Amino acid sequence: MLSEAIIVVLIGAAVSLLTSALTSKVQWDKFRTGEKPLATANTAASLTDTSIELVNEIRKERAEDKEKFNAAIETQDRRISLLEQENLDLRQQLSEMEDVREWAERLVHQLKAHGIEPVKIRARNSRPGQSAE
């Protein structure tokens, strides 16, 4: 039979191998479960970084669009102001022309009342395609 010392050594070796195997299994499980949260955290961080980049690009484009829109509005405001001033000037000219026309009609009436035939008015074409009266 085997001596007691050999049996103790074999049992010790078996227990040692079993303990090493269990320790290795526990360490592998800890490593594997530790890697999953790390991978998840890395993925989340990557997605967050990508999202932040996209949001920053959208904000930049939005700011550029806002600047272009404001510039276009300012341009339109200037054009409207110019057109309003031109409209006022044309209304003033029209009013003056109406005053001259009314004065000329009264003058023609006075001349005819004294037996004088006034010179006919020479009409100008103010617009292309418009005939003289």
PDB file of N, CA and C in Angstrom, residues 30 53 92 109 129:
ATOM      1  N   LYS A  30     -14.671  37.265 -13.173  1.00  0.00           N
ATOM      2  CA  LYS A  30     -14.525  38.674 -12.785  1.00  0.00           C
ATOM      3  C   LYS A  30     -13.983  39.497 -13.952  1.00  0.00           C
ATOM      4  N   GLU A  53     -20.555  65.890 -31.238  1.00  0.00           N
ATOM      5  CA  GLU A  53     -20.014  66.420 -32.496  1.00  0.00           C
ATOM      6  C   GLU A  53     -21.139  66.797 -33.456  1.00  0.00           C
ATOM      7  N   GLN A  92     -45.030 113.023 -54.576  1.00  0.00           N
ATOM      8  CA  GLN A  92     -44.815 114.470 -54.560  1.00  0.00           C
ATOM      9  C   GLN A  92     -44.787 115.014 -55.992  1.00  0.00           C
ATOM     10  N   HIS A 109     -58.553 128.112 -70.228  1.00  0.00           N
ATOM     11  CA  HIS A 109     -59.907 128.647 -70.136  1.00  0.00           C
ATOM     12  C   HIS A 109     -59.895 130.187 -70.205  1.00  0.00           C
ATOM     13  N   GLY A 129     -44.305 101.961 -76.126  1.00  0.00           N
ATOM     14  CA  GLY A 129     -45.541 101.384 -76.649  1.00  0.00           C
ATOM     15  C   GLY A 129     -46.757 102.226 -76.405  1.00  0.00           C
TER      16      GLY A 129
END
